[in-house]
Coordinates of N, CA and C and ligand atoms in Angstrom, one line a residue:
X230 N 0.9 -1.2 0.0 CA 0.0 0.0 0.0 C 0.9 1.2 0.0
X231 N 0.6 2.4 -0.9 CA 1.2 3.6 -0.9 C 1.0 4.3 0.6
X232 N 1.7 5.3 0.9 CA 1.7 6.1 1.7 C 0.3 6.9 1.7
X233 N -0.1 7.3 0.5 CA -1.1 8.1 0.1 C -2.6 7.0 0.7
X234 N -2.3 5.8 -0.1 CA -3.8 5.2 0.0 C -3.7 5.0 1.9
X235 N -3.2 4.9 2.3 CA -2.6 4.6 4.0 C -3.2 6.0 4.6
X236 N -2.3 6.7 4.2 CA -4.0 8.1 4.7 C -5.0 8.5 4.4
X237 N -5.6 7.5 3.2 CA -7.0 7.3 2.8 C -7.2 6.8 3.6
X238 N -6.9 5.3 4.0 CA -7.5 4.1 4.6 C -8.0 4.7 5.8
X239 N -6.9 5.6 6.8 CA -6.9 5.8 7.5 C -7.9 6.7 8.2
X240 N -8.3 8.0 6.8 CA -8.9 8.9 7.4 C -10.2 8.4 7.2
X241 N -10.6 7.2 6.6 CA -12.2 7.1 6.1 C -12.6 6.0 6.9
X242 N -11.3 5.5 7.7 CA -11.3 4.5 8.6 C -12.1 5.3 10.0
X243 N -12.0 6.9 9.8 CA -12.0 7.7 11.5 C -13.7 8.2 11.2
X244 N -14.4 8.2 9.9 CA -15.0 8.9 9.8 C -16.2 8.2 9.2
X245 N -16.4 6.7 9.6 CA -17.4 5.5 8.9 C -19.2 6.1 9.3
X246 N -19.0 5.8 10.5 CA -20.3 6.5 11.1 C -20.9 7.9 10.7
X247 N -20.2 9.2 10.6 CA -20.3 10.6 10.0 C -20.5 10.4 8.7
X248 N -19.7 9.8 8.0 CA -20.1 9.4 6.7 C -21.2 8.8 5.9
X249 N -21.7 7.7 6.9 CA -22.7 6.6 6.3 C -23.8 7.6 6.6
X250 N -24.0 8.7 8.1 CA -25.2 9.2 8.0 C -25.4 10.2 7.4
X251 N -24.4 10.7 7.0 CA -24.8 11.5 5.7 C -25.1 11.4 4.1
X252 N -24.3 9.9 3.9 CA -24.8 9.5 2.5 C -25.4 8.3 2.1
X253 N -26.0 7.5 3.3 CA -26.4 6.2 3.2 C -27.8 6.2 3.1
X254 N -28.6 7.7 2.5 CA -29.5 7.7 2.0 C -30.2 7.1 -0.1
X255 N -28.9 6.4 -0.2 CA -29.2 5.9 -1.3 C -29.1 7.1 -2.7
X256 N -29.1 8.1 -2.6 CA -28.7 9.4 -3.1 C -30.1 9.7 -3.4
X257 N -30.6 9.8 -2.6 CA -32.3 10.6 -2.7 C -32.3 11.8 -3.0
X258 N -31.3 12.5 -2.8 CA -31.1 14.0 -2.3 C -30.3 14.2 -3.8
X259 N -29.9 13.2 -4.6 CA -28.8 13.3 -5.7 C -28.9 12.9 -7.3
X260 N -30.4 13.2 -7.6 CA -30.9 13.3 -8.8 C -30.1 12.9 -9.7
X261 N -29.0 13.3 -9.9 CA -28.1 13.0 -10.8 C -27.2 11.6 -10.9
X262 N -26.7 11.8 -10.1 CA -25.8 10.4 -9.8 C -26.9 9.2 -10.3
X263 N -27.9 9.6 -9.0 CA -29.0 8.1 -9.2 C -29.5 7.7 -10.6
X264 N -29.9 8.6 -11.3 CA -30.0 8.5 -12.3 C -29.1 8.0 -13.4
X265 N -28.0 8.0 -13.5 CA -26.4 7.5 -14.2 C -26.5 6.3 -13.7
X266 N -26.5 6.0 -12.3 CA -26.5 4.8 -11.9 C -27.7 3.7 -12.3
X267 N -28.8 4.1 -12.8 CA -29.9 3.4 -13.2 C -29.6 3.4 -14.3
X268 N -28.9 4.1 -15.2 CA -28.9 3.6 -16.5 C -28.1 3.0 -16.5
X269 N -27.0 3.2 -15.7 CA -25.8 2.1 -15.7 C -26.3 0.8 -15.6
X270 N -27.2 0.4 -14.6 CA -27.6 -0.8 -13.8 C -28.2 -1.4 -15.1
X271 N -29.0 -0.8 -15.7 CA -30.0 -1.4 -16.7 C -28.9 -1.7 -18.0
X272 N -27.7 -1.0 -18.8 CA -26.8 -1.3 -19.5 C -26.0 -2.7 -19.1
X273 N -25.5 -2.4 -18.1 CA -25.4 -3.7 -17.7 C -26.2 -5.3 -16.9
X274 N -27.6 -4.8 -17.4 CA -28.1 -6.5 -17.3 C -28.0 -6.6 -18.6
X275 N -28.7 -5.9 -19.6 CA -28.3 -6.2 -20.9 C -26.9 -6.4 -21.8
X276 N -26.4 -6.4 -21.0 CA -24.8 -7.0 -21.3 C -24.7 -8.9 -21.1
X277 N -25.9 -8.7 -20.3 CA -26.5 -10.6 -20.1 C -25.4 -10.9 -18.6
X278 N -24.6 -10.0 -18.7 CA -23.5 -10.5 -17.2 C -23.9 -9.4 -16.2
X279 N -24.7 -9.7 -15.1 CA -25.3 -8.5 -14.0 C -24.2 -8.4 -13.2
X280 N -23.0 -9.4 -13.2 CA -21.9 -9.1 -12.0 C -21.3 -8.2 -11.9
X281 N -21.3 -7.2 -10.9 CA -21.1 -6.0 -10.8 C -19.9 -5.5 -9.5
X282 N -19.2 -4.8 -9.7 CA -18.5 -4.4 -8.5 C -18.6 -2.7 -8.2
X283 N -18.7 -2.8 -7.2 CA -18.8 -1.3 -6.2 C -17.4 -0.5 -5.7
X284 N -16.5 -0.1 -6.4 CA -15.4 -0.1 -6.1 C -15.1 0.7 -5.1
X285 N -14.7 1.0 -4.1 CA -14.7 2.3 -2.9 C -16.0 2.5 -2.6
X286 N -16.8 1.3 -1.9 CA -18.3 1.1 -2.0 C -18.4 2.2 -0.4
X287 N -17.5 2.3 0.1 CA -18.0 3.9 1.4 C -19.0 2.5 2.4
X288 N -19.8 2.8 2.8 CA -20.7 2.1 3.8 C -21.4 1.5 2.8
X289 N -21.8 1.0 1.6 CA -22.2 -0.1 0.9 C -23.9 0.5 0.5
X290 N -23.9 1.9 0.6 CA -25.6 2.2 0.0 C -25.6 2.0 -1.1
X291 N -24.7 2.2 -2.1 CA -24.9 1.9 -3.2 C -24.6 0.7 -4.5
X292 N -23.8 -0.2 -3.5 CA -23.9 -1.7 -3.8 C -25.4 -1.9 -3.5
X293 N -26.3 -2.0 -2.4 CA -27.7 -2.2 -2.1 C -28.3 -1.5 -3.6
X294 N -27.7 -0.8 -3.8 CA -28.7 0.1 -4.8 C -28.7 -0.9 -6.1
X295 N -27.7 -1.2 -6.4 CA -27.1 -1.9 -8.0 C -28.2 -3.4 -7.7
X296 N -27.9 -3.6 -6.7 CA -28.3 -5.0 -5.9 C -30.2 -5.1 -6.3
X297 N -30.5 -4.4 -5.9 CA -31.7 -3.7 -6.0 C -32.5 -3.4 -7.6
X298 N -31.0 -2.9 -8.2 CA -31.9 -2.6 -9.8 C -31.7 -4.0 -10.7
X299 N -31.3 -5.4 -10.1 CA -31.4 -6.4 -10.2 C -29.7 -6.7 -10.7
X300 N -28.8 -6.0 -10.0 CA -27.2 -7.0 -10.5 C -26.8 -7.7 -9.2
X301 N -26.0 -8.5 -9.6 CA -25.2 -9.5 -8.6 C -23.8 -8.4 -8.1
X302 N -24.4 -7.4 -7.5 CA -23.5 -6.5 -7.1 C -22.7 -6.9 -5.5
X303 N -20.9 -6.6 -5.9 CA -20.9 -7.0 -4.6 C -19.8 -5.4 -4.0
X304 N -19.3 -5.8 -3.2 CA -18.9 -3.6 -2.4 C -17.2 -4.1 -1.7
X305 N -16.3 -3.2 -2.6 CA -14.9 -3.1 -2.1 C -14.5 -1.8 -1.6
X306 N -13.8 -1.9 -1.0 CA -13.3 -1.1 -0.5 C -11.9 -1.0 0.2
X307 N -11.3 0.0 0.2 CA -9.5 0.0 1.2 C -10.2 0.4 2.5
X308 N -11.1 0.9 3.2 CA -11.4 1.0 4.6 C -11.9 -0.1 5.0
X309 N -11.1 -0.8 5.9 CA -11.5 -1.7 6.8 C -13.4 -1.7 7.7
X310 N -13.1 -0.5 7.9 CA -13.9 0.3 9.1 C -15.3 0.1 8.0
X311 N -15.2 0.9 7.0 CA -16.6 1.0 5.8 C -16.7 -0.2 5.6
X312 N -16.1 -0.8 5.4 CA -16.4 -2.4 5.2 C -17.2 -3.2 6.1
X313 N -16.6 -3.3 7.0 CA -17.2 -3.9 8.6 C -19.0 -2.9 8.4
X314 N -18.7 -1.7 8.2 CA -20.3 -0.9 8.2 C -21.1 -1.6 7.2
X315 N -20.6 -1.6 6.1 CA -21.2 -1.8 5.4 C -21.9 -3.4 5.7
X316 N -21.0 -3.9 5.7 CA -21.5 -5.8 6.0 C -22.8 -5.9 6.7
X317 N -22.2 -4.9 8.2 CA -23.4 -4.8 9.2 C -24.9 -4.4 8.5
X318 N -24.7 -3.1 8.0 CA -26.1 -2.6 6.9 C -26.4 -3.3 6.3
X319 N -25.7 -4.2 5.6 CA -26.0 -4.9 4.5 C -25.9 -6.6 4.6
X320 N -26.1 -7.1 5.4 CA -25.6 -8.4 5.4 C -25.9 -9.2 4.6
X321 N -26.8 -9.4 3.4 CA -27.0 -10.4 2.4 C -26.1 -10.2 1.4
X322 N -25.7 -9.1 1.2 CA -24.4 -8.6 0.3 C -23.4 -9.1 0.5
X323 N -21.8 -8.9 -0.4 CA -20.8 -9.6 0.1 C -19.7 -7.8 -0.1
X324 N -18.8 -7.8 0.6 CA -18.2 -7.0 0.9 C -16.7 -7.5 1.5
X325 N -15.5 -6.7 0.6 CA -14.3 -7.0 1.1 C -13.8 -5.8 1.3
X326 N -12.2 -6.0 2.4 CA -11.5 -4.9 2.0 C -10.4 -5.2 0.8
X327 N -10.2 -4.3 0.3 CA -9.6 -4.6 -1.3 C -8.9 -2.7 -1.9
X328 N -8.2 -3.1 -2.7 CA -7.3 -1.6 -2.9 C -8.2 -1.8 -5.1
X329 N -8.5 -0.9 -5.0 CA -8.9 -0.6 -6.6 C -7.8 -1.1 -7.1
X330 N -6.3 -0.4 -7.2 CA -5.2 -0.9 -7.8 C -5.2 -2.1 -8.3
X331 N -5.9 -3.0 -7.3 CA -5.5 -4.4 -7.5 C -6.8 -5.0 -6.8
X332 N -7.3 -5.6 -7.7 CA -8.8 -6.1 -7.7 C -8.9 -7.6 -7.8
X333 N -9.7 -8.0 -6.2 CA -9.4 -9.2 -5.9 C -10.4 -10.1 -6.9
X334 N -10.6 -9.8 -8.3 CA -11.3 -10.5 -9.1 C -10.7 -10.9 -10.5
X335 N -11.0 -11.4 -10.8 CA -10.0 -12.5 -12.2 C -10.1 -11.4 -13.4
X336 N -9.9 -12.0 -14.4 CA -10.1 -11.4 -15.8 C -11.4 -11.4 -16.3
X337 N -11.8 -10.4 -16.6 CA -12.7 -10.8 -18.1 C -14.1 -11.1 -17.1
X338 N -13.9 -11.0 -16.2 CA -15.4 -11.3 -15.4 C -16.5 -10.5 -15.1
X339 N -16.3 -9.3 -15.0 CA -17.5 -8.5 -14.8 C -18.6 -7.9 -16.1
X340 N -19.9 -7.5 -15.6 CA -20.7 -6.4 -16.3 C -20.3 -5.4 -16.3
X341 N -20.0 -5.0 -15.0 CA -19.9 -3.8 -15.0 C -19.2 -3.4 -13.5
X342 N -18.7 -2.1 -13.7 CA -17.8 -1.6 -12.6 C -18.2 0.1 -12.0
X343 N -18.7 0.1 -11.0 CA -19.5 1.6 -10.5 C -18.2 2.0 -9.7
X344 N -17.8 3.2 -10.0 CA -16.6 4.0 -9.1 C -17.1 5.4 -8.9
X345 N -18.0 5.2 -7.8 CA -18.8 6.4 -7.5 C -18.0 7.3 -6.5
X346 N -17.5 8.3 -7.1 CA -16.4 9.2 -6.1 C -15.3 8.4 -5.4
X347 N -14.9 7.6 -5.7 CA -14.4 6.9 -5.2 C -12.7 7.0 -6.3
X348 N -12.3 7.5 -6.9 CA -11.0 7.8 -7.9 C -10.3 9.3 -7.3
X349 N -10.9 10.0 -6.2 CA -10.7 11.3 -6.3 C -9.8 11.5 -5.7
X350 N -9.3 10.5 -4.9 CA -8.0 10.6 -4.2 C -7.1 10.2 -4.6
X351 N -7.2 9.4 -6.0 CA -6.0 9.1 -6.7 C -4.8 10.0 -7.2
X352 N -3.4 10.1 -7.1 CA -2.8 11.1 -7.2 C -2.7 10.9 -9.5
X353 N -2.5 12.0 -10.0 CA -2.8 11.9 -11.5 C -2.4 10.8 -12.4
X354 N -0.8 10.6 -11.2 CA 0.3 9.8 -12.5 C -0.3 8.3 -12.2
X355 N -1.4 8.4 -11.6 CA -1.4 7.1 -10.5 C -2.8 6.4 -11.8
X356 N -3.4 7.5 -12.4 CA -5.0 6.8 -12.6 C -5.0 6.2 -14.3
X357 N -3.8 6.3 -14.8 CA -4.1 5.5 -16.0 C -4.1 3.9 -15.9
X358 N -2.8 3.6 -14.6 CA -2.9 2.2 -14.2 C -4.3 1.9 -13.4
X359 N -4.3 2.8 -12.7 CA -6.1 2.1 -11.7 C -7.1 2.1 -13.0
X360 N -7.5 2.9 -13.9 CA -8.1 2.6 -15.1 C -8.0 1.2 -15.7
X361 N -6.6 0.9 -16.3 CA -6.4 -0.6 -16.3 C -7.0 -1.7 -15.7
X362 N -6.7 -1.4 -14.3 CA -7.2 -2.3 -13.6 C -9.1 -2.7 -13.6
X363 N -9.2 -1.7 -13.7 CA -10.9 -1.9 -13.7 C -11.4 -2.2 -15.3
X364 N -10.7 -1.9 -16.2 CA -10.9 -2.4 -17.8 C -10.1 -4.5 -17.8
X365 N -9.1 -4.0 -17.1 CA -8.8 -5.8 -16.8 C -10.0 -6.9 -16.0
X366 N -10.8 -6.4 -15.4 CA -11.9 -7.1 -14.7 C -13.1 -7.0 -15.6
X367 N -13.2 -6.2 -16.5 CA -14.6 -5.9 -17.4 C -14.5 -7.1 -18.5
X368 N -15.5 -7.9 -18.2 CA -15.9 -8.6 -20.0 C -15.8 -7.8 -21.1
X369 N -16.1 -8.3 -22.2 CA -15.9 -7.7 -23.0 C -17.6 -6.8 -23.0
X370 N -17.4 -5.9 -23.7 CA -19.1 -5.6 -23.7 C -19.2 -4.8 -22.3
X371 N -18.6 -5.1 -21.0 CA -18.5 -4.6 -20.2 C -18.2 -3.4 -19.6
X372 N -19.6 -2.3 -18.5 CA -19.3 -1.1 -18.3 C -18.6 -0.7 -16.9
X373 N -17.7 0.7 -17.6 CA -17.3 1.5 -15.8 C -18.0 2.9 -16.2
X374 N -18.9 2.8 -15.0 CA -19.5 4.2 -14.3 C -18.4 4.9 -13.6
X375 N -17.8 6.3 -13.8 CA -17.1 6.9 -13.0 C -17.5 8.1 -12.5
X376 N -17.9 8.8 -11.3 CA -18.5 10.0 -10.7 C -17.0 10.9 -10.2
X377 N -16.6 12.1 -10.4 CA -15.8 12.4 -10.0 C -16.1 14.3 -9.9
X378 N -14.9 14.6 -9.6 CA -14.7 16.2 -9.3 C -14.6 17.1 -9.9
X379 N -15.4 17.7 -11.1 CA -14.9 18.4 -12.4 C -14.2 19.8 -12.4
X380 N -13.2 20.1 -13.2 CA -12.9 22.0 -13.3 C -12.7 22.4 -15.1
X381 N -12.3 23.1 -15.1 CA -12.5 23.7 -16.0 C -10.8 23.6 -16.9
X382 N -10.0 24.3 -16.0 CA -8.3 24.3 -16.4 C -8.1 22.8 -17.0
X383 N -6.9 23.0 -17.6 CA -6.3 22.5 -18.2 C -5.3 21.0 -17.6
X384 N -5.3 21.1 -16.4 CA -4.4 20.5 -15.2 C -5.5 19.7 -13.9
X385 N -5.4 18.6 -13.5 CA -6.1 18.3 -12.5 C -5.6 19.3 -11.2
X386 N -6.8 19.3 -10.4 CA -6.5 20.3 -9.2 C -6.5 19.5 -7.7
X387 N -5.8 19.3 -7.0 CA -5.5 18.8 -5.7 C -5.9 19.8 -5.0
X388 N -6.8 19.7 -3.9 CA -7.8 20.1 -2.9 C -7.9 19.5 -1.9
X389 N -8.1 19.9 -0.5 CA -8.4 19.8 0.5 C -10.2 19.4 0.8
X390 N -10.2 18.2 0.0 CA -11.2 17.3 0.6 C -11.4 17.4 2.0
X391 N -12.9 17.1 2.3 CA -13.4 17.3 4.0 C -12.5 15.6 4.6
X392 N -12.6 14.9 3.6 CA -11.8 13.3 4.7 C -9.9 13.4 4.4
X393 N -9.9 13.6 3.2 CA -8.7 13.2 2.6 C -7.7 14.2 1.7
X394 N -6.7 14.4 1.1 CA -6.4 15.1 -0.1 C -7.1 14.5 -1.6
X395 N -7.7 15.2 -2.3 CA -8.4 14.9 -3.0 C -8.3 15.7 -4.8
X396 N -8.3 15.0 -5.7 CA -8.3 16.1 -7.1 C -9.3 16.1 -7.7
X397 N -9.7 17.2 -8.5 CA -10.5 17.5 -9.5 C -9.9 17.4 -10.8
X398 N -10.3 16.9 -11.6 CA -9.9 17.0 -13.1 C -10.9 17.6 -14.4
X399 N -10.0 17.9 -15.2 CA -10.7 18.4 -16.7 C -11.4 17.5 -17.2
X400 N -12.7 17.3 -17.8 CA -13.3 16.0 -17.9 C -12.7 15.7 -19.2
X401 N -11.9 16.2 -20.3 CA -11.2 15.9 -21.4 C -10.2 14.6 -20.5
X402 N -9.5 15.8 -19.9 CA -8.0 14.6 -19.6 C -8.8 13.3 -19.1
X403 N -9.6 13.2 -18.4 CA -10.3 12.3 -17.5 C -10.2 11.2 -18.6
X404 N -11.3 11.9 -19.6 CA -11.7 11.0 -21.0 C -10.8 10.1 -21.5
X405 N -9.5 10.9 -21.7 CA -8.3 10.7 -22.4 C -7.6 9.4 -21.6
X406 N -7.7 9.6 -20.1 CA -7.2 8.3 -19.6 C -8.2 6.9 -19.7
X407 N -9.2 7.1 -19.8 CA -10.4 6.2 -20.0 C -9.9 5.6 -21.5
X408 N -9.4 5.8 -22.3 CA -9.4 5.7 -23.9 C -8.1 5.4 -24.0
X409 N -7.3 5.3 -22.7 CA -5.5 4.9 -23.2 C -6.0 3.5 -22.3
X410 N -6.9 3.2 -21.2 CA -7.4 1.9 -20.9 C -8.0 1.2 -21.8
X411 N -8.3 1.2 -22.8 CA -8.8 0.7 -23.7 C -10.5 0.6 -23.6
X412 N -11.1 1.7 -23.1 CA -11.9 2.0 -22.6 C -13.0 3.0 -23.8
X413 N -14.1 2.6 -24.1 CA -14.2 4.0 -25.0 C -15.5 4.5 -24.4
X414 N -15.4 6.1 -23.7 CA -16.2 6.7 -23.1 C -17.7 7.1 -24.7
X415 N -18.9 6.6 -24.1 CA -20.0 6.5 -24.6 C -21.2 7.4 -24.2
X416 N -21.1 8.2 -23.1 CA -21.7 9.1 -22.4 C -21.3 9.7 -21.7
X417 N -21.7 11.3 -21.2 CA -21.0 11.9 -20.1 C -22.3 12.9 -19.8
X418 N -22.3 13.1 -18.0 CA -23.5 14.4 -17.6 C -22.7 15.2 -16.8
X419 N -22.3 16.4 -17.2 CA -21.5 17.2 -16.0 C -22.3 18.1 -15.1
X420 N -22.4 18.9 -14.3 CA -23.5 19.4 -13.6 C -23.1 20.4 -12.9
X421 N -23.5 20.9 -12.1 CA -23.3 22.2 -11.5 C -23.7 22.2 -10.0
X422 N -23.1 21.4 -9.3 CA -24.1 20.8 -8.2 C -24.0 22.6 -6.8
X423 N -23.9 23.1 -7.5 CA -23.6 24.5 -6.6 C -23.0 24.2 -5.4
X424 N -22.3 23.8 -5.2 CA -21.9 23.5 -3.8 C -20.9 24.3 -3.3
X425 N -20.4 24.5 -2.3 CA -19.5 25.0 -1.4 C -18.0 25.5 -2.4
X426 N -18.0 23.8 -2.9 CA -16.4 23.2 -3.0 C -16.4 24.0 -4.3
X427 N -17.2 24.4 -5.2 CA -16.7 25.2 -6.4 C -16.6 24.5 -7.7
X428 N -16.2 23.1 -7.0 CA -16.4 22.4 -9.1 C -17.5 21.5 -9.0
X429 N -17.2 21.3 -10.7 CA -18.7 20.8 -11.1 C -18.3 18.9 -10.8
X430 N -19.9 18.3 -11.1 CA -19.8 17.0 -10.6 C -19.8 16.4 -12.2
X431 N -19.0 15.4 -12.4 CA -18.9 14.7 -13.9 C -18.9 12.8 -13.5
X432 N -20.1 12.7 -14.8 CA -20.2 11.0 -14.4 C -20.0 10.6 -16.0
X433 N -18.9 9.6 -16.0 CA -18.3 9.3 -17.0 C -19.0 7.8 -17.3
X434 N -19.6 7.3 -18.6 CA -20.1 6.3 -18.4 C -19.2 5.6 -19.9
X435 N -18.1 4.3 -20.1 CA -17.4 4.1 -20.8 C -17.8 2.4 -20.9
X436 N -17.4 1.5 -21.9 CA -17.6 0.2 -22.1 C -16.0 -0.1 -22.4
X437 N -15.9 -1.5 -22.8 CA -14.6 -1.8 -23.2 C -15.4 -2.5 -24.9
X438 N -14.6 -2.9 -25.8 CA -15.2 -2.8 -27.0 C -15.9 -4.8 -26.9
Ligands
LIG548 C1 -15.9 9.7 -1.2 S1 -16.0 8.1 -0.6 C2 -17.2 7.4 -1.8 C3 -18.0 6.2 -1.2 C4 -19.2 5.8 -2.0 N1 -18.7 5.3 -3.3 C5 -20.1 6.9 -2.2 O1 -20.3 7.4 -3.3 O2 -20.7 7.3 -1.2 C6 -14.5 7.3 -1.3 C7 -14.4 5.9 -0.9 O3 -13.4 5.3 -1.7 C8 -12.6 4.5 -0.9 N2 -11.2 4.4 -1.5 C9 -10.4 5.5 -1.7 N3 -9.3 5.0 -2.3 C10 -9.4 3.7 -2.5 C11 -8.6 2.7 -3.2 N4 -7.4 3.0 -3.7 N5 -9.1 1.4 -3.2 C12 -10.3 1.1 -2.7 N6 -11.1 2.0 -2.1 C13 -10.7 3.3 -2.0 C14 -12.6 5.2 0.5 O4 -12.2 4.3 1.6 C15 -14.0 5.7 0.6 O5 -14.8 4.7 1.2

């Protein structure tokens, strides 16, 4: 484990309970997302493979959710702590701890891969191999949902996330690493979630061919 993902693990490790009650409402409040994620859910049964992974599944609401729109969704995550929450909330589900980098699942096996904010802590030079890795788990035909931190510039921007150090990127460069995975981005909704933090929210929706 990097240094970096170790103060991930750590800080999301301190902050499971604060966390889950503020987003383990299924994204009711989040028009957008949910939405991406239902069309996600529905692209991927028609892929004929529902197996689904929840990558940085946080306390597991949204594994439930995939689970729910009918995939064999299961929830990873690098926090031990979210994990253990998650299991608890969720116990018919399956749930590991597990690092994106390195994905405790074979080749060629999945429908689909949901990475709901969950890439934002990746440092830049870091995300064309984590891309790989989630295009290495996809069937063929198979989708990754990506939700992330949008700006405008030309350069991803490192920010002071409320848990962690955290980046925003240009949704081009974003794209561009999605397409050196062998990945080819097929939709995108960027949005304007007015929030506090200043950038916009971008959900990248890509297949492998
Ligand atoms: C902002 S939270 C998002 C959680 C959930 N996907 C959601 O949308 O509510 C980021 C999650 O990703 C996890 N995470 C961050 N880096 C990770 C990595 N390299 N491998 C696996 N999980 C990671 C964190 O532990 C945390 O639970």
């Amino acid at each position: 484990m990097t240094e970096h993902q170790d103060e991930t693990r750590a800080a999301y490790d301190g902050v499971v309970d604060l966390y889950a009650s503020m987003f383990a409402d299924r994204l009711e409040t989040h028009p957008f997302s949910r939405n991406m994620i239902g069309t996600f859910a529905e692209l991927v049964r028609g892929t004929g493979n529902p197996r689904a992974a929840d990558v940085g599944c946080g306390p597991g609401h949204l594994t439930a959710m995939l689970h729910d729109l009918g995939l064999d969704a299961f929830g990873l995550d690098l926090s031990p702590a979210m994990v253990g929450h998650a299991q608890r909330a969720h116990p018919a589900l399956r749930f590991d701890a597990a690092r994106m980098e390195s994905l405790p699942v074979e080749d060629d096996a999945l429908g689909g891969v949901l990475a709901h904010y969950s890439m934002i802590h990746t440092p830049p030079d870091e995300l064309p191999a984590l891309l790989a890795e989630q295009a290495r788990v996809l069937a063929p035909a198979g989708l990754l949902l990506v939700s992330f931190f949008a700006t405008d510039g030309p350069e991803p921007v490192r920010f002071d996330h409320k848990v962690a150090p955290a980046y925003s990127w240009p949704v081009g460069r974003f794209a561009e690493s999605l397409t050196g995975a062998g990945l080819t981005e097929f939709a995108r909704l960027i949005h304007d979630p007015a929030s506090e933090r200043g950038f916009l929210d971008a959900h990248l929706l890509a297949r492998l061919p």
